[in-house]
XYZ file of C-alpha atoms in Angstrom:
547
model
C 101.810 79.047 283.490
C 102.990 81.629 280.842
C 104.616 81.895 277.465
C 103.541 81.525 273.922
C 101.810 78.408 272.525
C 105.073 76.526 272.030
C 106.872 77.436 275.296
C 103.969 77.976 277.738
C 104.132 74.607 279.272
C 107.882 75.182 280.009
C 107.310 78.309 282.180
C 106.126 78.600 285.715
C 105.425 82.031 287.272
C 105.757 82.467 290.929
C 105.206 85.574 293.159
C 107.740 88.335 292.559
C 108.367 87.885 288.895
C 108.942 91.132 287.084
C 106.652 92.241 284.224
C 107.948 94.385 281.201
C 111.622 93.737 282.206
C 114.470 91.875 280.544
C 117.839 91.070 281.998
C 118.748 89.172 278.834
C 118.809 92.524 276.921
C 121.234 93.916 279.486
C 124.116 91.441 279.123
C 123.552 87.791 280.190
C 126.242 85.981 281.987
C 128.245 83.043 280.632
C 128.535 84.464 277.101
C 132.165 83.701 276.710
C 133.539 80.336 275.574
C 135.907 80.180 278.639
C 132.808 80.325 281.025
C 131.097 77.512 279.046
C 134.371 75.389 279.130
C 134.573 75.778 282.915
C 130.957 74.919 283.524
C 131.138 71.928 281.093
C 133.638 70.187 283.531
C 131.023 69.938 286.166
C 127.984 69.287 284.107
C 129.091 65.743 283.282
C 127.425 63.297 285.576
C 124.907 65.839 287.007
C 121.288 64.654 287.050
C 119.376 67.698 288.216
C 120.833 71.056 287.325
C 119.595 74.615 288.105
C 120.780 77.788 286.420
C 120.087 80.867 288.597
C 119.947 84.301 287.044
C 120.107 85.500 283.374
C 122.545 83.502 281.302
C 123.233 83.395 277.568
C 121.293 81.046 275.300
C 124.374 79.115 274.206
C 125.153 78.170 277.795
C 121.523 77.190 278.643
C 120.920 75.063 275.477
C 124.315 73.491 275.791
C 123.539 72.305 279.278
C 120.059 71.218 278.379
C 121.297 68.934 275.731
C 123.479 66.846 278.154
C 121.555 66.707 281.499
C 118.500 64.668 282.295
C 116.752 67.561 284.203
C 117.215 71.369 283.934
C 115.606 74.258 285.763
C 116.309 77.829 284.815
C 115.414 80.468 287.500
C 114.970 84.060 286.337
C 113.164 87.060 287.778
C 111.839 88.398 284.487
C 108.578 87.158 282.879
C 109.766 88.256 279.450
C 113.150 86.359 279.842
C 111.274 83.232 281.114
C 109.170 83.218 277.910
C 112.231 83.623 275.771
C 114.071 80.873 277.460
C 110.974 78.642 277.418
C 110.898 79.004 273.629
C 114.554 77.932 273.540
C 113.843 74.772 275.558
C 110.403 73.886 273.994
C 111.897 70.747 272.324
C 113.955 69.698 275.358
C 112.159 67.264 277.685
C 112.444 67.623 281.357
C 113.479 71.249 281.155
C 111.460 74.105 282.694
C 111.799 77.778 283.520
C 110.712 79.418 286.786
C 110.060 83.164 286.898
C 110.225 84.349 290.478
C 111.834 86.360 293.185
C 113.945 84.082 295.302
C 113.185 86.104 298.459
C 109.482 85.617 298.020
C 109.078 82.170 296.399
C 112.136 79.922 296.066
C 111.805 76.484 294.554
C 111.325 73.863 297.241
C 113.572 71.246 295.588
C 117.389 71.043 295.694
C 119.811 70.399 292.814
C 123.001 68.425 292.532
C 124.558 71.293 290.396
C 123.689 74.950 290.784
C 125.196 77.462 288.205
C 125.037 81.140 289.045
C 127.666 83.131 286.996
C 125.860 86.511 287.427
C 126.443 87.242 291.111
C 123.329 87.876 293.243
C 122.001 91.211 291.861
C 119.594 89.865 289.292
C 117.926 87.017 291.254
C 115.566 89.254 293.238
C 112.998 91.693 292.062
C 113.722 95.447 292.142
C 110.243 95.963 293.600
C 111.074 94.252 297.009
C 112.877 95.688 299.964
C 116.710 95.770 299.580
C 118.633 92.698 300.836
C 122.195 92.126 301.776
C 124.511 90.170 299.519
C 124.690 87.527 302.162
C 120.946 87.098 302.207
C 120.659 86.491 298.546
C 123.876 84.281 298.471
C 122.182 82.087 301.171
C 119.123 81.667 298.999
C 121.383 80.408 296.122
C 123.385 78.088 298.296
C 120.156 76.745 299.771
C 119.385 75.214 296.358
C 122.456 72.942 296.545
C 121.574 69.325 297.417
C 123.673 67.127 299.727
C 126.489 65.891 297.555
C 125.837 68.643 295.035
C 128.068 71.487 293.706
C 127.868 75.192 293.162
C 129.568 77.110 290.347
C 129.336 80.744 291.389
C 130.871 84.110 290.280
C 130.819 87.378 292.147
C 131.929 90.838 291.049
C 135.013 92.517 292.577
C 134.155 96.030 293.443
C 137.880 96.796 293.656
C 138.609 95.333 290.133
C 140.447 97.149 287.364
C 137.234 97.390 285.315
C 135.938 99.842 287.894
C 139.155 101.696 288.406
C 139.538 102.322 284.706
C 135.856 102.927 283.791
C 135.188 106.179 281.950
C 131.750 106.442 283.508
C 130.864 105.514 287.083
C 127.687 103.432 287.541
C 126.929 105.645 290.521
C 126.498 108.638 288.213
C 124.441 106.871 285.529
C 120.706 106.382 285.793
C 119.869 103.495 283.506
C 117.551 100.636 284.347
C 120.528 98.245 284.448
C 122.096 100.344 287.185
C 119.371 99.454 289.644
C 120.322 97.049 292.273
C 118.201 95.232 294.898
C 121.182 95.156 297.377
C 121.682 97.565 300.166
C 123.744 100.592 299.371
C 126.305 100.069 302.239
C 126.569 96.313 302.362
C 129.502 94.990 304.437
C 128.461 91.395 303.796
C 129.574 91.446 300.212
C 133.017 89.789 299.917
C 135.770 92.108 298.658
C 138.625 89.627 298.570
C 138.881 85.911 297.779
C 139.303 85.074 301.418
C 135.938 86.706 302.283
C 134.245 84.701 299.501
C 135.682 81.432 300.796
C 134.426 82.384 304.319
C 130.952 83.002 302.951
C 131.019 79.581 301.222
C 132.083 77.960 304.398
C 129.400 79.686 306.468
C 126.826 78.331 303.966
C 127.893 74.797 304.841
C 129.801 74.314 301.645
C 133.418 73.424 300.921
C 135.378 75.550 298.328
C 136.819 73.014 295.931
C 138.327 75.281 293.196
C 138.385 78.991 292.408
C 140.039 81.859 290.808
C 139.628 85.277 289.096
C 137.968 86.328 285.842
C 139.231 89.016 283.584
C 139.376 91.591 282.001
C 135.910 93.129 282.747
C 132.688 92.043 284.442
C 130.877 92.343 281.056
C 133.527 90.504 279.099
C 134.830 87.525 281.141
C 137.022 86.077 278.450
C 139.877 84.999 280.707
C 139.319 82.632 283.698
C 142.296 82.000 285.939
C 142.556 79.125 288.457
C 145.160 79.448 291.264
C 146.273 82.884 290.158
C 148.465 83.326 293.169
C 150.648 80.365 292.096
C 151.434 81.807 288.662
C 155.117 82.085 287.800
C 156.699 84.637 285.490
C 155.741 82.742 282.407
C 152.132 82.499 283.630
C 152.057 86.255 284.405
C 153.386 86.953 280.887
C 150.656 84.880 279.258
C 147.941 86.366 281.496
C 149.139 89.852 280.678
C 149.129 89.240 276.943
C 145.652 87.634 276.955
C 144.280 90.498 279.024
C 145.805 93.382 277.101
C 144.862 91.675 273.824
C 141.277 91.277 274.795
C 138.607 92.901 272.555
C 137.557 94.809 275.540
C 140.598 97.034 275.124
C 139.782 97.729 271.547
C 137.573 100.734 272.250
C 138.151 104.367 272.979
C 138.586 105.034 276.639
C 138.795 101.451 277.641
C 141.716 102.307 280.006
C 142.510 105.964 279.631
C 145.107 105.863 282.492
C 146.772 102.688 281.229
C 146.320 101.251 284.784
C 145.984 97.662 283.323
C 149.491 97.862 281.938
C 150.853 98.819 285.387
C 148.947 95.875 286.897
C 150.488 93.615 284.298
C 154.023 94.875 284.981
C 153.473 94.486 288.699
C 152.097 90.985 288.190
C 148.884 92.065 290.036
C 146.213 90.976 287.671
C 145.040 88.071 289.829
C 144.409 90.468 292.605
C 142.493 93.122 290.669
C 140.355 90.979 288.424
C 136.767 91.889 287.544
C 135.359 89.074 289.725
C 136.044 85.846 291.527
C 134.628 82.437 290.660
C 134.341 79.488 293.017
C 133.244 75.927 292.782
C 131.875 74.676 296.118
C 130.385 71.334 297.238
C 128.109 70.141 299.977
C 129.707 67.068 301.455
C 131.859 66.634 298.356
C 135.676 66.266 298.367
C 137.663 68.108 295.641
C 140.880 67.380 293.798
C 143.916 69.463 294.244
C 143.538 72.658 292.195
C 145.697 72.955 289.070
C 147.002 76.400 288.222
C 145.432 77.070 284.879
C 144.349 79.942 282.494
C 141.381 79.386 280.141
C 140.932 81.985 277.533
C 138.114 82.581 274.941
C 139.000 82.842 271.262
C 137.181 85.049 268.709
C 136.051 81.864 266.816
C 134.211 80.508 269.911
C 136.910 78.116 270.947
C 139.137 78.201 274.073
C 142.794 77.818 274.816
C 143.831 76.387 278.116
C 147.292 77.030 279.747
C 148.372 74.745 282.597
C 151.548 75.225 284.631
C 153.205 72.135 286.063
C 156.605 72.209 287.679
C 157.937 75.025 285.382
C 156.463 73.600 282.333
C 153.718 75.412 280.335
C 151.144 73.138 278.654
C 148.963 74.796 276.059
C 145.976 72.518 275.323
C 147.969 69.654 276.799
C 150.970 70.305 274.570
C 154.164 71.669 275.939
C 155.168 75.138 274.675
C 158.004 77.551 275.314
C 157.025 80.736 277.058
C 159.800 83.239 277.969
C 159.811 84.357 281.570
C 160.793 87.914 280.556
C 158.098 88.018 277.816
C 156.322 91.268 277.262
C 153.296 92.048 275.105
C 154.795 92.841 271.658
C 151.553 94.871 270.664
C 152.072 97.133 273.644
C 155.701 97.753 272.723
C 154.688 98.581 269.262
C 151.935 100.918 270.378
C 154.521 102.743 272.568
C 156.781 103.210 269.647
C 153.851 104.570 267.554
C 152.823 106.941 270.359
C 156.351 108.254 270.712
C 156.526 108.812 266.898
C 159.706 106.845 266.783
C 159.570 105.575 263.220
C 162.969 103.875 263.320
C 161.929 101.705 266.292
C 158.543 100.979 264.616
C 160.425 99.932 261.463
C 162.824 97.592 263.282
C 159.953 96.071 265.199
C 157.775 95.575 262.149
C 160.679 93.980 260.347
C 161.278 91.758 263.304
C 157.624 90.604 262.913
C 158.314 89.867 259.205
C 161.383 87.877 260.143
C 159.441 85.809 262.656
C 156.882 84.921 259.992
C 159.538 84.127 257.404
C 161.378 81.905 259.983
C 158.185 79.724 260.352
C 157.196 79.797 256.734
C 157.759 76.674 254.590
C 157.199 77.080 250.836
C 155.111 80.220 251.312
C 152.930 78.873 254.090
C 153.115 79.490 257.815
C 152.316 76.524 260.131
C 149.312 76.557 262.471
C 151.476 77.275 265.503
C 152.746 80.625 264.201
C 150.160 81.679 261.631
C 148.507 84.083 264.179
C 151.106 86.763 264.103
C 148.936 89.630 265.354
C 151.036 91.872 267.558
C 148.495 91.322 270.465
C 149.248 87.539 270.134
C 152.989 87.670 270.498
C 155.415 87.938 273.346
C 158.667 89.834 273.042
C 161.781 88.667 274.812
C 165.460 88.932 274.395
C 165.530 85.795 272.359
C 162.839 86.761 269.955
C 159.037 86.517 269.483
C 156.807 83.766 270.834
C 153.145 83.142 270.020
C 150.559 83.099 272.854
C 147.864 80.988 271.106
C 147.780 79.049 267.827
C 145.938 79.883 264.725
C 142.816 78.198 263.490
C 144.731 76.918 260.391
C 147.891 77.365 258.444
C 147.977 80.394 256.152
C 150.099 81.921 253.232
C 153.014 83.973 254.298
C 151.793 87.319 252.792
C 148.321 86.898 254.255
C 149.727 86.321 257.757
C 151.733 89.658 257.496
C 148.768 91.562 256.023
C 146.528 90.318 258.683
C 149.105 91.283 261.421
C 149.563 94.851 260.040
C 145.774 95.302 259.449
C 145.034 94.230 262.966
C 147.542 96.676 264.378
C 145.886 99.489 262.411
C 142.521 98.512 263.873
C 144.009 98.561 267.431
C 145.456 102.038 266.915
C 142.020 103.286 265.731
C 139.869 101.422 268.243
C 141.972 102.587 271.162
C 142.319 106.096 269.820
C 146.134 105.743 270.311
C 148.629 108.289 269.165
C 150.574 107.569 266.033
C 153.292 109.243 263.972
C 151.155 110.013 260.992
C 148.844 113.124 260.469
C 145.519 112.855 262.226
C 143.692 112.838 258.752
C 145.487 109.761 257.696
C 142.992 107.090 256.811
C 143.290 103.342 257.506
C 144.465 102.473 253.990
C 147.338 104.917 254.011
C 148.313 103.771 257.512
C 148.324 100.099 256.376
C 150.358 101.041 253.309
C 152.971 102.805 255.460
C 153.348 99.727 257.746
C 153.559 97.525 254.647
C 156.338 99.720 253.311
C 158.219 99.356 256.729
C 157.819 95.622 256.459
C 159.056 95.581 252.860
C 156.030 93.643 251.632
C 153.773 94.423 248.578
C 150.209 95.595 249.226
C 147.288 93.112 248.521
C 145.264 93.916 245.402
C 142.223 94.713 247.553
C 143.462 96.784 250.573
C 139.847 97.239 251.866
C 139.531 93.446 252.250
C 142.195 93.554 254.978
C 141.834 96.999 256.455
C 138.042 97.202 256.841
C 136.549 94.624 259.381
C 133.721 92.370 258.358
C 130.246 93.685 258.974
C 129.437 91.060 261.596
C 132.516 91.907 263.646
C 131.351 95.474 264.277
C 133.700 98.395 264.332
C 134.838 100.584 267.233
C 134.391 104.311 266.553
C 137.280 105.683 264.628
C 138.603 108.681 266.622
C 141.776 110.557 267.342
C 141.588 110.780 271.134
C 144.279 113.403 271.418
C 142.513 115.537 268.838
C 139.131 115.002 270.594
C 140.676 116.078 273.841
C 141.999 119.231 272.257
C 138.556 119.934 270.793
C 136.934 119.342 274.108
C 139.456 121.731 275.800
C 138.951 124.388 273.148
C 135.107 124.049 273.482
C 135.577 124.212 277.304
C 137.440 127.463 277.044
C 134.830 128.857 274.664
C 132.029 127.803 276.970
C 133.866 129.597 279.825
C 134.112 132.795 277.852
C 130.489 132.621 276.791
C 129.403 131.883 280.385
C 131.403 134.854 281.512
C 129.826 137.139 279.023
C 126.328 135.691 279.786
C 127.001 136.449 283.487
C 128.095 140.094 282.598
C 124.877 140.550 280.596
C 122.779 139.065 283.323
C 124.431 141.412 285.886
C 123.843 144.431 283.594
C 120.202 143.355 283.023
C 119.628 142.926 286.752
C 121.118 146.316 287.427
C 119.040 147.944 284.766
C 115.956 146.127 286.026
C 116.629 147.380 289.526
C 117.103 150.930 288.266
C 113.833 150.833 286.254
C 111.978 149.473 289.333
C 113.327 152.346 291.436
C 112.380 154.912 288.799
C 108.872 153.345 288.512
C 108.384 153.485 292.247
C 109.661 157.109 292.355
C 107.253 158.112 289.524
C 104.411 156.289 291.260
C 105.169 158.103 294.473
C 105.227 161.496 292.636
C 102.007 160.783 290.878
C 100.407 159.842 294.213
C 101.626 163.092 295.718
C 100.257 165.148 292.777
C 96.882 163.312 293.079
C 96.716 164.149 296.779
C 97.580 167.786 295.982
C 94.960 167.898 293.324
C 92.311 166.702 295.756
C 93.363 169.196 298.242
C 93.073 171.998 295.623
C 89.681 170.700 294.496
C 88.497 170.542 298.129
C 89.732 174.166 298.720
C 87.855 175.402 295.605
C 84.630 173.765 296.777
C 84.997 175.383 300.160
C 85.592 178.755 298.472
C 82.437 178.424 296.440
C 80.328 177.570 299.529
C 81.700 180.520 301.511
C 79.585 183.678 302.433
C 82.190 186.020 300.910
C 82.025 184.204 297.539
C 78.213 184.353 297.515
C 77.899 188.067 298.510
C 80.574 188.936 295.931
C 78.709 187.020 293.266
C 75.401 188.787 294.291
C 77.059 192.192 294.022
C 79.123 191.703 290.952
C 76.386 189.870 289.067
C 74.216 192.936 288.353
C 77.252 195.085 287.497
C 78.382 192.388 285.030
C 74.959 192.348 283.372
C 74.918 196.241 283.265
C 78.275 196.227 281.556
C 77.271 193.599 279.013
C 74.075 195.588 278.114
C 75.995 198.849 277.763
C 78.392 197.167 275.329
C 75.412 195.968 273.403
C 74.099 199.472 273.004
């Protein structure tokens, strides 16, 4: 048993659990309202539920409050203690820290929830396993008559095609994987996932695709292959309007827009989800899109015989609808002020059309460009607002949101690069023909708890990068030239040193030869006789000089 004093009795440690490691700090699954909405449909009536892998606290506590028994299975000891603290006041709830390949629970469950694929259910300290092996461990937890809610990542999804950084070139802890490098058992299309479910003895009851990225699964689609033109228009608007695309470099090649225009989003989603049962018959699948809202709520679109139902209410969606925000961004990128002005005034006309005594109704109060579809017949909202709002506030919020989108994406615009958000907002307000609010910062600057994407002029940054690259090339060329000169000088000095050393050695040998010759001369008979004869003569001469 482990944990602190309050949550210790909730946690059971089994072999393989990882110390000093946390998956909850690296993005838990099920953090979006759409994911919780899908899971909530299958929790009702379940008696014994298991959550496998790291999932967000809201999902875990929400399920714990409505089921008689709950088991959370994670591989991290740290995460097990954290979740144990969350469930300390929940009876019949427990947490197991284990590696499923070493010590899987012996009981089975009538509902197993695994929204995080299979990568984080096994320890990184064990031998690599295939995707199929780990999937079999998860499906083995499903009891007869039970269900499995499972999500797996699509390695061919748009989120990987458009990623600025490849996970294969990064070396963070979160990039480690216990799966084999070349794993052919991993499903890479929905048919392969269905086949894996069938091979595990389960029947696929429902399924679909999640968008826009693996980390931000804010849009869940059921029956995406059956979407009509109106459905694809809604899916495209919800995807392009996602907060994921409000950051610099989110899709530098604009590949997502191409997928929207080709109506290929259901085939290139970030992952696939499936609901499978063991000995359970399913109802016919309904084509549906469930999207998370920023306030924590969800919006569900159902498509029935050409009709579009939004939260069970019939709405009009143009089949030729295009994302109004993308059209406005294109006009800004082209620097076409006349087109921008006409589109902004179209937006104001749309707000005025649905304003009554200065207030816009709840159906049309969310007039952000990303929430509107443009067609030949006018503008149509994708989702409704949280509440009715005054006419001027609706317009100000719409213009301010467009400024934030430009800044967050680093999109081109017709104003000088030094233009700040307030000036840009004032220019758009002038195009719209509306007065500025008394406190512009209240509308332009986001709330502190919403965060703020880095403000950057991408084209300017690219120019700076190119300029620095050229400078670096020039400096590298000069450095190479100096290195070559230094190497040449070094070689020349070495040659001179060797030559001087050889000359000194020759001179030393010659000196030794001369010294030896001198010694031989002193020892010779001639030298001694000469010295004996010349000695007295020298002494006589010296004495004569003295006299």
